[in-house]
CSV table of C-alpha atoms and ligand atoms in Angstrom, one decimal:
chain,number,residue,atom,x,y,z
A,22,UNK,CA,0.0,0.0,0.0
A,23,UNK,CA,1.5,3.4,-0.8
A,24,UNK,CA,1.6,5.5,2.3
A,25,UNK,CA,1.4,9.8,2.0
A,26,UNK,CA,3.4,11.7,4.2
A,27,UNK,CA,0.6,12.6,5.9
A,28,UNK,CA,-1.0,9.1,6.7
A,29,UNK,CA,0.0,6.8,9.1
A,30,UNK,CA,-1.0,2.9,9.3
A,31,UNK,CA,-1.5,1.5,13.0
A,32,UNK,CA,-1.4,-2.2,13.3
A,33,UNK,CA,-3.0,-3.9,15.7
A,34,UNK,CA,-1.5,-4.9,19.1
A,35,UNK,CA,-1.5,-7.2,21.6
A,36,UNK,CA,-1.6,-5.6,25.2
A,37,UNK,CA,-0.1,-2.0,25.7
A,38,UNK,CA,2.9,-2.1,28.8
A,39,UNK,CA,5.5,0.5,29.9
A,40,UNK,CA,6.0,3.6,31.4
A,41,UNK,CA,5.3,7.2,29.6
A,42,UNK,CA,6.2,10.9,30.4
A,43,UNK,CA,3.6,12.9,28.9
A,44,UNK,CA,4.5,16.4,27.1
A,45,UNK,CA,3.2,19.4,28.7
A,46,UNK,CA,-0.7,20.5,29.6
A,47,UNK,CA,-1.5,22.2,25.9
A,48,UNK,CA,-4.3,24.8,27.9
A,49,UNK,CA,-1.7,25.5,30.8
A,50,UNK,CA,1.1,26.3,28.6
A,51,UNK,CA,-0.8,28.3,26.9
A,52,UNK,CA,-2.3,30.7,29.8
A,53,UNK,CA,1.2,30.6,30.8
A,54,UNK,CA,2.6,32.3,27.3
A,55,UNK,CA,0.4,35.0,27.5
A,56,UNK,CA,0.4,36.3,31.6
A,57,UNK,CA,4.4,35.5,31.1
A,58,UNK,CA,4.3,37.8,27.7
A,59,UNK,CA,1.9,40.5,30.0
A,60,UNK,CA,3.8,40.2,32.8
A,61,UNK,CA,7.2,42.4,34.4
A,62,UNK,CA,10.0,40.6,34.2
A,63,UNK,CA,11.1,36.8,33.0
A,64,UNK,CA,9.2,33.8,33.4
A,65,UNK,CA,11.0,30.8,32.5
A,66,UNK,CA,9.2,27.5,31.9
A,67,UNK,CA,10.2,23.9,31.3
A,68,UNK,CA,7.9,21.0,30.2
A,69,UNK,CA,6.0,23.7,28.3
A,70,UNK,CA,4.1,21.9,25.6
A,71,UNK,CA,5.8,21.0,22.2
A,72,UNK,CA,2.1,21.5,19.7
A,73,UNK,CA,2.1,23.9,17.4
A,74,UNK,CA,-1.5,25.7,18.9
A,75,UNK,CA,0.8,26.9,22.2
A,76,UNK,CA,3.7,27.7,19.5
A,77,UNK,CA,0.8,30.0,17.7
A,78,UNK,CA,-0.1,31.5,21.5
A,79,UNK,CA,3.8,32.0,22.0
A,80,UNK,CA,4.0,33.7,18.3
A,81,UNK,CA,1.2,36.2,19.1
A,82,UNK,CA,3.3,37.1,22.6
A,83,UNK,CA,6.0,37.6,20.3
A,84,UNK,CA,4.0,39.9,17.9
A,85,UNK,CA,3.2,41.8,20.6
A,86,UNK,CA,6.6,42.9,21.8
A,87,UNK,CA,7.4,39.7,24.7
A,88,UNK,CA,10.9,38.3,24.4
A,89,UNK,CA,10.4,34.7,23.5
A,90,UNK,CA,13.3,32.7,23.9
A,91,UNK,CA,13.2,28.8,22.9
A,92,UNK,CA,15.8,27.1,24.9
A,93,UNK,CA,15.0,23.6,24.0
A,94,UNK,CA,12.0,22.3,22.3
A,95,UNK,CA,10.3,22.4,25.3
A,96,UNK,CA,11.6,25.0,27.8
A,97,UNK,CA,11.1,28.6,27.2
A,98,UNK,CA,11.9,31.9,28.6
A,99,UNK,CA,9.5,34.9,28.2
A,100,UNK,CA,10.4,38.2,28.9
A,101,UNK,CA,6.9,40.0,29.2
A,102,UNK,CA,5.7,43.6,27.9
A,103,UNK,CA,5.2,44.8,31.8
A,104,UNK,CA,1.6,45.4,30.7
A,105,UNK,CA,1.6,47.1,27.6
A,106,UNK,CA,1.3,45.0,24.6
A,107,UNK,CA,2.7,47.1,21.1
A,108,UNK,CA,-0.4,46.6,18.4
A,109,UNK,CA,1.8,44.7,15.6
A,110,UNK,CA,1.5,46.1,12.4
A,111,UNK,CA,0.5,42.9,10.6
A,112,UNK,CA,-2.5,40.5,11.4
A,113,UNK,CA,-1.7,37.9,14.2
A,114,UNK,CA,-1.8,34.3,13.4
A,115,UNK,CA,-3.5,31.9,15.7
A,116,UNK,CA,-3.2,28.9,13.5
A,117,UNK,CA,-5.8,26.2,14.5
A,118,UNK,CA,-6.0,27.5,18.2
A,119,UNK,CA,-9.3,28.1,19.2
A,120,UNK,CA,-7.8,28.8,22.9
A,121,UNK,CA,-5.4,31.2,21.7
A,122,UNK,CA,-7.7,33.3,20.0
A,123,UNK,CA,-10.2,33.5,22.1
A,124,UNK,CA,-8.4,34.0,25.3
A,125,UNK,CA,-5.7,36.6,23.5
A,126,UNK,CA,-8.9,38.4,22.4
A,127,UNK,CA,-9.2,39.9,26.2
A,128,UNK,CA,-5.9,40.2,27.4
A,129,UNK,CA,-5.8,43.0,24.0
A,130,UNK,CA,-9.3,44.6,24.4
A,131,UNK,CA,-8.2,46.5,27.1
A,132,UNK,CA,-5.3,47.7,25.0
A,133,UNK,CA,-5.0,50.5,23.0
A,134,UNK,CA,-4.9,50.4,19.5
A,135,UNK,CA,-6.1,47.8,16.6
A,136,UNK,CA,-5.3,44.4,16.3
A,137,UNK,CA,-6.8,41.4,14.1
A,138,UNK,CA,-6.3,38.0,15.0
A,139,UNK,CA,-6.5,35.1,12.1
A,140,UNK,CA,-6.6,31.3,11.7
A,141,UNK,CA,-6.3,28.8,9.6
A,142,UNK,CA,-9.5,27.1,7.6
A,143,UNK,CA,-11.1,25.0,10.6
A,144,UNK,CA,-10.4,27.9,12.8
A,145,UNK,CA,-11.9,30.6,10.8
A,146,UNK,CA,-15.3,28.5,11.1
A,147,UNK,CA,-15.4,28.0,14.7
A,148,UNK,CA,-18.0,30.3,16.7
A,149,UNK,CA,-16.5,33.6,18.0
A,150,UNK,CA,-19.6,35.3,19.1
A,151,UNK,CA,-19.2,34.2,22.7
A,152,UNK,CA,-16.2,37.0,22.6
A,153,UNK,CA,-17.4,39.7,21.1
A,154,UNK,CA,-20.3,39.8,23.3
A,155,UNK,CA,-19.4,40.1,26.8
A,156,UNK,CA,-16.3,42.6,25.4
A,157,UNK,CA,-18.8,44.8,23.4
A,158,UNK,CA,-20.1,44.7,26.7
A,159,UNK,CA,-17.4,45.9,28.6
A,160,UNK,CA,-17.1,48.5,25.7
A,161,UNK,CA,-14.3,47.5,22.9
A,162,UNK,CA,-15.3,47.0,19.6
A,163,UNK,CA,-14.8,43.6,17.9
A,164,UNK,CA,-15.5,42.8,14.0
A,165,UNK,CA,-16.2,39.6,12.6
A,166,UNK,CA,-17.3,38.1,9.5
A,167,UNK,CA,-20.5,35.9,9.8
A,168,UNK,CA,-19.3,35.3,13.8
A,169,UNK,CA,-16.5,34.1,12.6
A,170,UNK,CA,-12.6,35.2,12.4
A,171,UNK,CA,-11.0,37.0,11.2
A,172,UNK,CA,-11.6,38.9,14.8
A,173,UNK,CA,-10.9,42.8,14.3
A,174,UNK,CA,-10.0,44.6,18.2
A,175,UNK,CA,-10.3,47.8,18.7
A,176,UNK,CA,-9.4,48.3,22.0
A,177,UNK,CA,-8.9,51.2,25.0
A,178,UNK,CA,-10.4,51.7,28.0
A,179,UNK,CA,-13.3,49.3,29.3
A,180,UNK,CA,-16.0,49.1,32.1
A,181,UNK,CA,-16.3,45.6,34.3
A,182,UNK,CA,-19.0,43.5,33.5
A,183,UNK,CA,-21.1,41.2,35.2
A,184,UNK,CA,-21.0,38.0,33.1
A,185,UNK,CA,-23.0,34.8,32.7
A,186,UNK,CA,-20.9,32.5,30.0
A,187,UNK,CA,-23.9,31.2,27.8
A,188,UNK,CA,-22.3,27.8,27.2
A,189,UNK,CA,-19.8,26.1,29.7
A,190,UNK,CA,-16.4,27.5,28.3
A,191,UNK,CA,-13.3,27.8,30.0
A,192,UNK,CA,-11.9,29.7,27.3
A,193,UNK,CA,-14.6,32.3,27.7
A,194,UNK,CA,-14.5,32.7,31.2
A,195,UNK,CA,-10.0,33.6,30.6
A,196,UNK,CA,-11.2,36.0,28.3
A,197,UNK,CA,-13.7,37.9,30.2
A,198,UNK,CA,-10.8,37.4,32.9
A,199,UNK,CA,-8.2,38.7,31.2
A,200,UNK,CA,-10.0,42.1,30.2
A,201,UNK,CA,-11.1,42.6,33.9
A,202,UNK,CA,-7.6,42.3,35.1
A,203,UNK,CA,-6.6,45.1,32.8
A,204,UNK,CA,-9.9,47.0,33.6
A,205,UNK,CA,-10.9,49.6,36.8
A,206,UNK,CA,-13.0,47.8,38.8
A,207,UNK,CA,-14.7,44.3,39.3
A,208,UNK,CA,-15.7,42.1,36.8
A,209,UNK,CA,-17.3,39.0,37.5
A,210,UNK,CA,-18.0,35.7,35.1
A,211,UNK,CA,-20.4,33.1,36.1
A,212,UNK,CA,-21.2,29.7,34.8
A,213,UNK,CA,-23.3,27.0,35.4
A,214,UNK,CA,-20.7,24.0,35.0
A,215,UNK,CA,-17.3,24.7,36.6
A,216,UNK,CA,-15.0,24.6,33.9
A,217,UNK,CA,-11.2,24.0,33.7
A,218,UNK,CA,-9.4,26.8,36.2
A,219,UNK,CA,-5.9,27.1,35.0
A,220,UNK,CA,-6.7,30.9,33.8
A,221,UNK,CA,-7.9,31.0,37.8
A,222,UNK,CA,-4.7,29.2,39.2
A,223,UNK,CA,-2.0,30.8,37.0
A,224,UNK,CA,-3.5,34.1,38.0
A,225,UNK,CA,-2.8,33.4,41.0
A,226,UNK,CA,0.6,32.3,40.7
A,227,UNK,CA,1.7,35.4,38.5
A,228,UNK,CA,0.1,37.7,41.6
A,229,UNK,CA,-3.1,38.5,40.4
A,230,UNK,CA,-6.0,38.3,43.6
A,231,UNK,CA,-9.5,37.7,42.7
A,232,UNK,CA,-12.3,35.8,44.8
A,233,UNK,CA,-14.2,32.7,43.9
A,234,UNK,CA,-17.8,31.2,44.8
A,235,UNK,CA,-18.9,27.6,43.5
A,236,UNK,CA,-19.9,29.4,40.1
A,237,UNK,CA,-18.1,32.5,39.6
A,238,UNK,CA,-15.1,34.4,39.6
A,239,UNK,CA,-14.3,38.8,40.3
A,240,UNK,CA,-11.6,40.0,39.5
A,241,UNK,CA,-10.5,43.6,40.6
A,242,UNK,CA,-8.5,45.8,37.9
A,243,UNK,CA,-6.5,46.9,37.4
A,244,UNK,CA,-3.9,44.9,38.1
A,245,UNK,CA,0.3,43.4,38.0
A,246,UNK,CA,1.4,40.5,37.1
A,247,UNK,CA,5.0,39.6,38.0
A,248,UNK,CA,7.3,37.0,36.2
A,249,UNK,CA,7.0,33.1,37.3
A,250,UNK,CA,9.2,29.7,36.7
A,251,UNK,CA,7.2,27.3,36.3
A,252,UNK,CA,7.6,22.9,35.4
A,253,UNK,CA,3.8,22.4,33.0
A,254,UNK,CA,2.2,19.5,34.2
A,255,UNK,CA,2.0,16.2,31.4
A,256,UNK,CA,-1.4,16.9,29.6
A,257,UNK,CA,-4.0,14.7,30.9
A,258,UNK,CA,-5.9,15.1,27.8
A,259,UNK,CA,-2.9,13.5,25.6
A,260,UNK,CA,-2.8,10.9,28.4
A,261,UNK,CA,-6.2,9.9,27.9
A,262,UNK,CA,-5.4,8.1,24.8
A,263,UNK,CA,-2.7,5.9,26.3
A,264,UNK,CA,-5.1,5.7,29.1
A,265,UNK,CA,-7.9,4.3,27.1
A,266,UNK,CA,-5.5,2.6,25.0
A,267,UNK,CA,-3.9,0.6,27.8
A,268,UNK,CA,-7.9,-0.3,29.8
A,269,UNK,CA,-8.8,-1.9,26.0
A,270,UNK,CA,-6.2,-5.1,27.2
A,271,UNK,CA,-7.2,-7.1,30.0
A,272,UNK,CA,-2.7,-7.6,31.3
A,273,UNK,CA,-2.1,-4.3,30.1
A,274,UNK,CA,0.0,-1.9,32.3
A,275,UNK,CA,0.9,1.6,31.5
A,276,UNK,CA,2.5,4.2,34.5
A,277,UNK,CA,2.2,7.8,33.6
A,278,UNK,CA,4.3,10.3,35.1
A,279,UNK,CA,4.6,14.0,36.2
A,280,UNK,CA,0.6,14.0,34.6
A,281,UNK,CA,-1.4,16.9,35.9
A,282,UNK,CA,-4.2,16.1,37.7
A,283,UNK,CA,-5.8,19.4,38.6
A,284,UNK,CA,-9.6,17.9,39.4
A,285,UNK,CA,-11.3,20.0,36.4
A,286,UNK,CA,-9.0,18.3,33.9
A,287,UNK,CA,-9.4,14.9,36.0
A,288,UNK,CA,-12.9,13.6,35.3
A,289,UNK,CA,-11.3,10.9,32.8
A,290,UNK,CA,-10.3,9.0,35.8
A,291,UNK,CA,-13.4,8.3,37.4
A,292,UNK,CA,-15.2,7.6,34.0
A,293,UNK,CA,-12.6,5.0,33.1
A,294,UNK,CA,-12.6,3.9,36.9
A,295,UNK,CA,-16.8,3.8,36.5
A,296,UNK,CA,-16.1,1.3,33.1
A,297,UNK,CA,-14.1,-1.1,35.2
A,298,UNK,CA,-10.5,-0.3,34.6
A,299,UNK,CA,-7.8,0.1,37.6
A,300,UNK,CA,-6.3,3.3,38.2
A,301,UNK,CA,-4.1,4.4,41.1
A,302,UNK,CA,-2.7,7.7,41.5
A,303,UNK,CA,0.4,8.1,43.6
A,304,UNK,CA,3.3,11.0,44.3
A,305,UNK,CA,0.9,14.2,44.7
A,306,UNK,CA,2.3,17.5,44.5
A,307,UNK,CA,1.5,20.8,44.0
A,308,UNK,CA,3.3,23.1,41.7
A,309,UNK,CA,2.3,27.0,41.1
A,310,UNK,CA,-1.1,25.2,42.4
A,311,UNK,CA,-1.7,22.8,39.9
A,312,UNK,CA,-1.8,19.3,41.4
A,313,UNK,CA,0.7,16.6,39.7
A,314,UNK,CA,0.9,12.9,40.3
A,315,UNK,CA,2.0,9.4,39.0
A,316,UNK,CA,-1.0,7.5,37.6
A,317,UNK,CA,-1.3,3.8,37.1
A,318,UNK,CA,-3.8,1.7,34.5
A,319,UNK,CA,-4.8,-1.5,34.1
A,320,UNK,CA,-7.5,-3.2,32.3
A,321,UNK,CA,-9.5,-5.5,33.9
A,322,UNK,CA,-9.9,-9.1,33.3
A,323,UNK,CA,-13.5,-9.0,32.1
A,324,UNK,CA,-13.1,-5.9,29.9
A,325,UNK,CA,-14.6,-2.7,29.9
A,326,UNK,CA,-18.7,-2.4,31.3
A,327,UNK,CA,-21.1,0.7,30.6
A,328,UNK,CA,-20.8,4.5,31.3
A,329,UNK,CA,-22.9,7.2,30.1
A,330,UNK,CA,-21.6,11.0,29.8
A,331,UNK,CA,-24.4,13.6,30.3
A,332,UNK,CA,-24.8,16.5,32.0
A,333,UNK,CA,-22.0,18.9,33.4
A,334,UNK,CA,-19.9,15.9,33.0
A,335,UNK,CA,-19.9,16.3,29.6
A,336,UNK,CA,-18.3,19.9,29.6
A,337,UNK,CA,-15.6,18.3,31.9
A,338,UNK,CA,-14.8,15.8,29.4
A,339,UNK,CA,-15.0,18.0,26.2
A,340,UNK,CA,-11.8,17.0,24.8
A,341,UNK,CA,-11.4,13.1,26.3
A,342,UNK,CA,-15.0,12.5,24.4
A,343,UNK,CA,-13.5,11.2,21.0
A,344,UNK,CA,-11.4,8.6,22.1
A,345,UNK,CA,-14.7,7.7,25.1
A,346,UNK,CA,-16.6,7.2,21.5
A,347,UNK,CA,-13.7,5.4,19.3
A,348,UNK,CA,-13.2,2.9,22.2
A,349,UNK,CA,-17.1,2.3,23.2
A,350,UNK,CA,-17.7,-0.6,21.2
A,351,UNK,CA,-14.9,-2.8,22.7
A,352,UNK,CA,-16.7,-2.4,26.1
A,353,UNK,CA,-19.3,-4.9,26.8
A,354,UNK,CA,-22.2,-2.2,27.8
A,355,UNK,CA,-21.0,0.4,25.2
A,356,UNK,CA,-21.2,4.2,26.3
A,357,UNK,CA,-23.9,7.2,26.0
A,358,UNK,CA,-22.8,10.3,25.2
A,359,UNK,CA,-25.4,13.7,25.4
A,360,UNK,CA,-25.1,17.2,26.1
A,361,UNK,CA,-22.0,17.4,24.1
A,362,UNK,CA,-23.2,19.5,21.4
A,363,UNK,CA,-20.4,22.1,22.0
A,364,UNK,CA,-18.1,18.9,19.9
A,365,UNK,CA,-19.8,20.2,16.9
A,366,UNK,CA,-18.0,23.3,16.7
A,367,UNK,CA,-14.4,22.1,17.6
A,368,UNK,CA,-11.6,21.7,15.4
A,369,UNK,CA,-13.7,19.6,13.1
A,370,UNK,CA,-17.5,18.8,14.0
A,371,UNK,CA,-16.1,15.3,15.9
A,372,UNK,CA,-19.9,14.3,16.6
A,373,UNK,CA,-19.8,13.5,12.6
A,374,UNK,CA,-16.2,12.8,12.0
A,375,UNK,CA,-16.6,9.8,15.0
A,376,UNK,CA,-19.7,8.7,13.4
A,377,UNK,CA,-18.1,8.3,10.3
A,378,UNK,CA,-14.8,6.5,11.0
A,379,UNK,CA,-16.6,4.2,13.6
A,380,UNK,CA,-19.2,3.2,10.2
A,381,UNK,CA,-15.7,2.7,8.5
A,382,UNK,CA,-14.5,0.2,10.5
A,383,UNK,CA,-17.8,-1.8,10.6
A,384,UNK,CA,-18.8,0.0,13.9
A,385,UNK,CA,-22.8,0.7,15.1
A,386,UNK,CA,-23.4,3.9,16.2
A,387,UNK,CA,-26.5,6.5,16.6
A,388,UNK,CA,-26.0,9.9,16.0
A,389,UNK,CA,-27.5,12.9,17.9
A,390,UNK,CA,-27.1,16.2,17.9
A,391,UNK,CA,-25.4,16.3,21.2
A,392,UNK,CA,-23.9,13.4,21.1
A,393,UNK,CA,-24.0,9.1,20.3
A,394,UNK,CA,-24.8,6.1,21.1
A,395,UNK,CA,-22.4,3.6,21.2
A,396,UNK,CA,-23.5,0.0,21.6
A,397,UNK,CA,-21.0,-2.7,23.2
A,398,UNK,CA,-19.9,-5.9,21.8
A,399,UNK,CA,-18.8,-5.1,18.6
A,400,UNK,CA,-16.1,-6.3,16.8
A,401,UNK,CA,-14.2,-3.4,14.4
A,402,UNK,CA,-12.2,-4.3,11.4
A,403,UNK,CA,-9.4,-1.9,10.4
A,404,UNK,CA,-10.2,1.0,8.0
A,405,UNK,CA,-9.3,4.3,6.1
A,406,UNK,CA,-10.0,6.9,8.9
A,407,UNK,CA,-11.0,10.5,7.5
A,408,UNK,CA,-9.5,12.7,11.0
A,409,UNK,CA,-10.7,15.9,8.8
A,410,UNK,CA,-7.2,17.7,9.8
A,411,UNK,CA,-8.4,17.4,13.8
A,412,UNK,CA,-5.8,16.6,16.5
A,413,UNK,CA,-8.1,14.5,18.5
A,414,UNK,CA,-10.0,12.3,16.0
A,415,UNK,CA,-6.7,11.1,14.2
A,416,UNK,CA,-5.2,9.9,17.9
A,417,UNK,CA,-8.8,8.7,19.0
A,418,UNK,CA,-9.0,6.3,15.9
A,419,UNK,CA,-5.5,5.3,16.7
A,420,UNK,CA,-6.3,4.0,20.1
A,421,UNK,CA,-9.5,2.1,18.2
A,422,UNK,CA,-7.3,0.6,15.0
A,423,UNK,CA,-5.0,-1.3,18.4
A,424,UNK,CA,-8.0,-3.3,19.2
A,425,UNK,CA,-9.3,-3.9,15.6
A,426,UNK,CA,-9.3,-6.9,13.2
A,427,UNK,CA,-6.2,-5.8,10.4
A,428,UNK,CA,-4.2,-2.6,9.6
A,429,UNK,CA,-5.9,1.1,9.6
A,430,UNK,CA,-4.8,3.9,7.7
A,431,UNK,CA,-5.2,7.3,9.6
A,432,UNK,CA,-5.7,10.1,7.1
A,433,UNK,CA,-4.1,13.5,7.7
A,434,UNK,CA,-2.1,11.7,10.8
A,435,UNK,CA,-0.1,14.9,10.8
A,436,UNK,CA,-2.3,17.0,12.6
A,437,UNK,CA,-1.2,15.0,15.8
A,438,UNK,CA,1.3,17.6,16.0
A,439,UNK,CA,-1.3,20.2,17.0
A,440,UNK,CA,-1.3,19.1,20.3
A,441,UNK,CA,1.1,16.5,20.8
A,442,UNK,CA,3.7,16.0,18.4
A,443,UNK,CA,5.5,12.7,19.9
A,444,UNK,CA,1.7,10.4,20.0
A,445,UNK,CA,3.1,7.8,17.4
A,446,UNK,CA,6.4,7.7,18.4
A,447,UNK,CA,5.2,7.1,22.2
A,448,UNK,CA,2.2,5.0,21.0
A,449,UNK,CA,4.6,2.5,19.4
A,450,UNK,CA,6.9,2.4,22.4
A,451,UNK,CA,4.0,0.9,24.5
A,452,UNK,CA,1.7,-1.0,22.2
A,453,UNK,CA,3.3,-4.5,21.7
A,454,UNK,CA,2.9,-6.5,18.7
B,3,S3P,C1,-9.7,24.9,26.6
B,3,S3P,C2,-11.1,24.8,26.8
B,3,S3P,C3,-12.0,23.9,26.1
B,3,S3P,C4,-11.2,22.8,25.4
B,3,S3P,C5,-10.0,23.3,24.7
B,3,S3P,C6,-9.1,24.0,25.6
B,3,S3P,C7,-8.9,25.8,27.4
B,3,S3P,O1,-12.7,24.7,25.1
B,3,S3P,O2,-12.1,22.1,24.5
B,3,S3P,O3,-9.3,22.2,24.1
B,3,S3P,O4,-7.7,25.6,27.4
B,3,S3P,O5,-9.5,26.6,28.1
B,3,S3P,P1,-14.0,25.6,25.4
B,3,S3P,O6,-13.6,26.7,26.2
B,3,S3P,O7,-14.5,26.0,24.1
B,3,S3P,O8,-14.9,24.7,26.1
């Protein structure tokens, strides 16, 4: 079979076994890049995360007069602009990151002067709206085409707001944030699910105060931030691929280390724990307030049961939810997905692109418009799998091709790198053969 550069074929396996270190969190090193590029002073960070979406958020930093200085591929010094960004005199470039453009959209409301953030073609379809709302609100002026990028800012001096998030978004909330830091007076975001509070904790660490209740956040401006070092925690959402990988094979046994485990990222655990597998976590620490820890899978003997993902658990598995899907047939019970309608508008819609590639490989599913059915017992043969250029569905289908009858061919296997640039390398270090 001729392979193109940007396919990959993943053979079955027998049992996956070893020991990984996972790359850095993607959202933490991202909310890191941009308070170290506001901040006084230099931050330097190691473990930061090698994908090319926190390489765009670093870019945009860089645009904007920080120092970036790359001292290996994944430690970086930032030298920050002490709270004054310089408006660059060319559009800034936010690649495929969803996260990077809509969080960088309020740290530069409050600024003055014009800046227009771009992306590439999946990003310059995904919804923007819920950003130029709540900073219209607070009283910049934000142009889009159809709600979509490219995002025009003009920015100056804002008003706090009072702010309700009108779907659970974490990258919301850090934008709304990140204006009312820079703003006189207190701006307060609410939501209805807690979402993921690095934006909350890094704050914090960088020496921003701000008080919390069990659905909101307030934030007096303006204020400093002043320069941190900080190790990034191993992603827990690129470990949920080995993790799901490794509770597919009853003898399996996979040890992740240095894996952050902060308990809005760590829902993943308990939903693999509810499906039968055995998970340990050992070695907790803090650093700059973000838990860490060692954790330990194993498959169990019987295989996988029945779980179903509704509700605000949903939200708190947003990104963990393709590979939940691609593995749900091989558990005996298979797994219910709603209230994930927000999957629609990721980097691909990955309610239709799961649908899809599960068909392709001989897979039942129902589709709804929140989310999918999956039934159990089903046995999947290896296919051509269509990952429509998104991060998540080409590693997702990986983890399903290990447990499938014959080779699969992952189309536009590249886009790996968006996130986690080392997933085949590491995936063929644990999956035996
Ligand atoms: C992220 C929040 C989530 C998530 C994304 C990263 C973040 O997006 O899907 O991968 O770093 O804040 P939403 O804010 O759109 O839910």
């Amino acid at each position: 079979m001729h392979i193109a550069a940007h396919e990959r074929i993943i053979r079955p396996a027998r049992n996956v076994f070893g020991s990984l270190r996972l790359p850095g969190d993607k959202s933490i090193s991202h909310r890191y890049a941009m308070l170290g590029g506001l901040a006084e002073g230099t931050s330097r960070f190691t473990k930061f995360s090698t994908g090319a979406d926190c390489a765009s958020t670093l870019a945009c930093m860089e645009a904007l007069g920080a120092k970036v200085n790359r001292i290996s591929e994944n430690s970086v010094e930032i030298t920050g602009v002490g709270g004054r960004v310089t408006p660059a005199n060319h559009p800034l470039d936010c690649g495929n990151s969803g996260s990077t453009m809509r969080m960088i959209s309020g740290l530069l409301a409050p600024q003055e002067g014009s800046f227009t953030l771009i992306g590439d073609a999946s990003l310059s379809r995904r919804p923007m709206e819920r950003v130029r709302k709540p900073l219209e609100a607070m009283g910049a002026r934000l142009t889009l085409t159809d709600g979509h990028a490219p995002l025009a800012i003009v920015g100056g001096t804002l008003r706090p707001i009072d702010f309700t998030t009108p779907v659970p978004s974490a990258q919301v909330k850090t934008c709304v944030l990140l204006a009312g830091l820079q703003t006189d007076g207190t701006t307060t975001v609410r939501e209805s699910v807690r979402t993921r509070d690095h934006s909350e904790l890094a704050l914090r660490a960088f020496g921003a105060k701000f008080t919390r209740t069990v659905d909101s956040v307030s934030i007096a401006g303006p204020q400093a931030l002043h320069s941190i070092d900080g190790d990034v925690p191993g992603d827990i959402s690129s470990a949920a691929f080995f993790l799901c990988a490794a509770a597919l094979f009853p003898g399996s046994g996979l040890v992740l280390d240095s894996l952050g485990l902060n308990p809005t990222r760590a829902t993943l655990l308990d939903v693999l724990t509810a499906l039968g597998a055995h998970i340990s976590v050992l070695n907790i620490e803090e650093k700059n307030a973000e838990l860490v820890g060692t954790v330990q899978v194993s498959a169990p003997a019987e295989g996988l049961g029945s779980t179903e993902v509704s509700g605000p658990l949903a939200a708190q598995l947003i990104d963990e939810l393709p590979v939940l899907a691609a593995i749900a047939p091989y558990t005996s019970g298979g797994i219910r997905i709603r209230d994930a309608g927000e999957l629609r508008v990721k980097e691909s819609d990955r309610i239709a692109l799961v649908v899809k590639n599960l068909r392709a490989m001989g897979g039942e599913v129902a589709e709804f418009e929140d989310g999918v059915d999956v039934p159990g017992g089903q046995t999947l043969h290896g296919a051509t799998i269509d990952s429509g250029g998104d991060h998540r569905i080409a590693m997702a289908f990986s983890v399903a091709a290990l447990r499938a009858e014959g080779e699969t061919l992952i189309q536009g296997a590249e886009s790996a790198a968006i996130s986690f640039p080392e997933f085949f390398d590491l995936l063929d270090l644990v999956a035996e053969r």
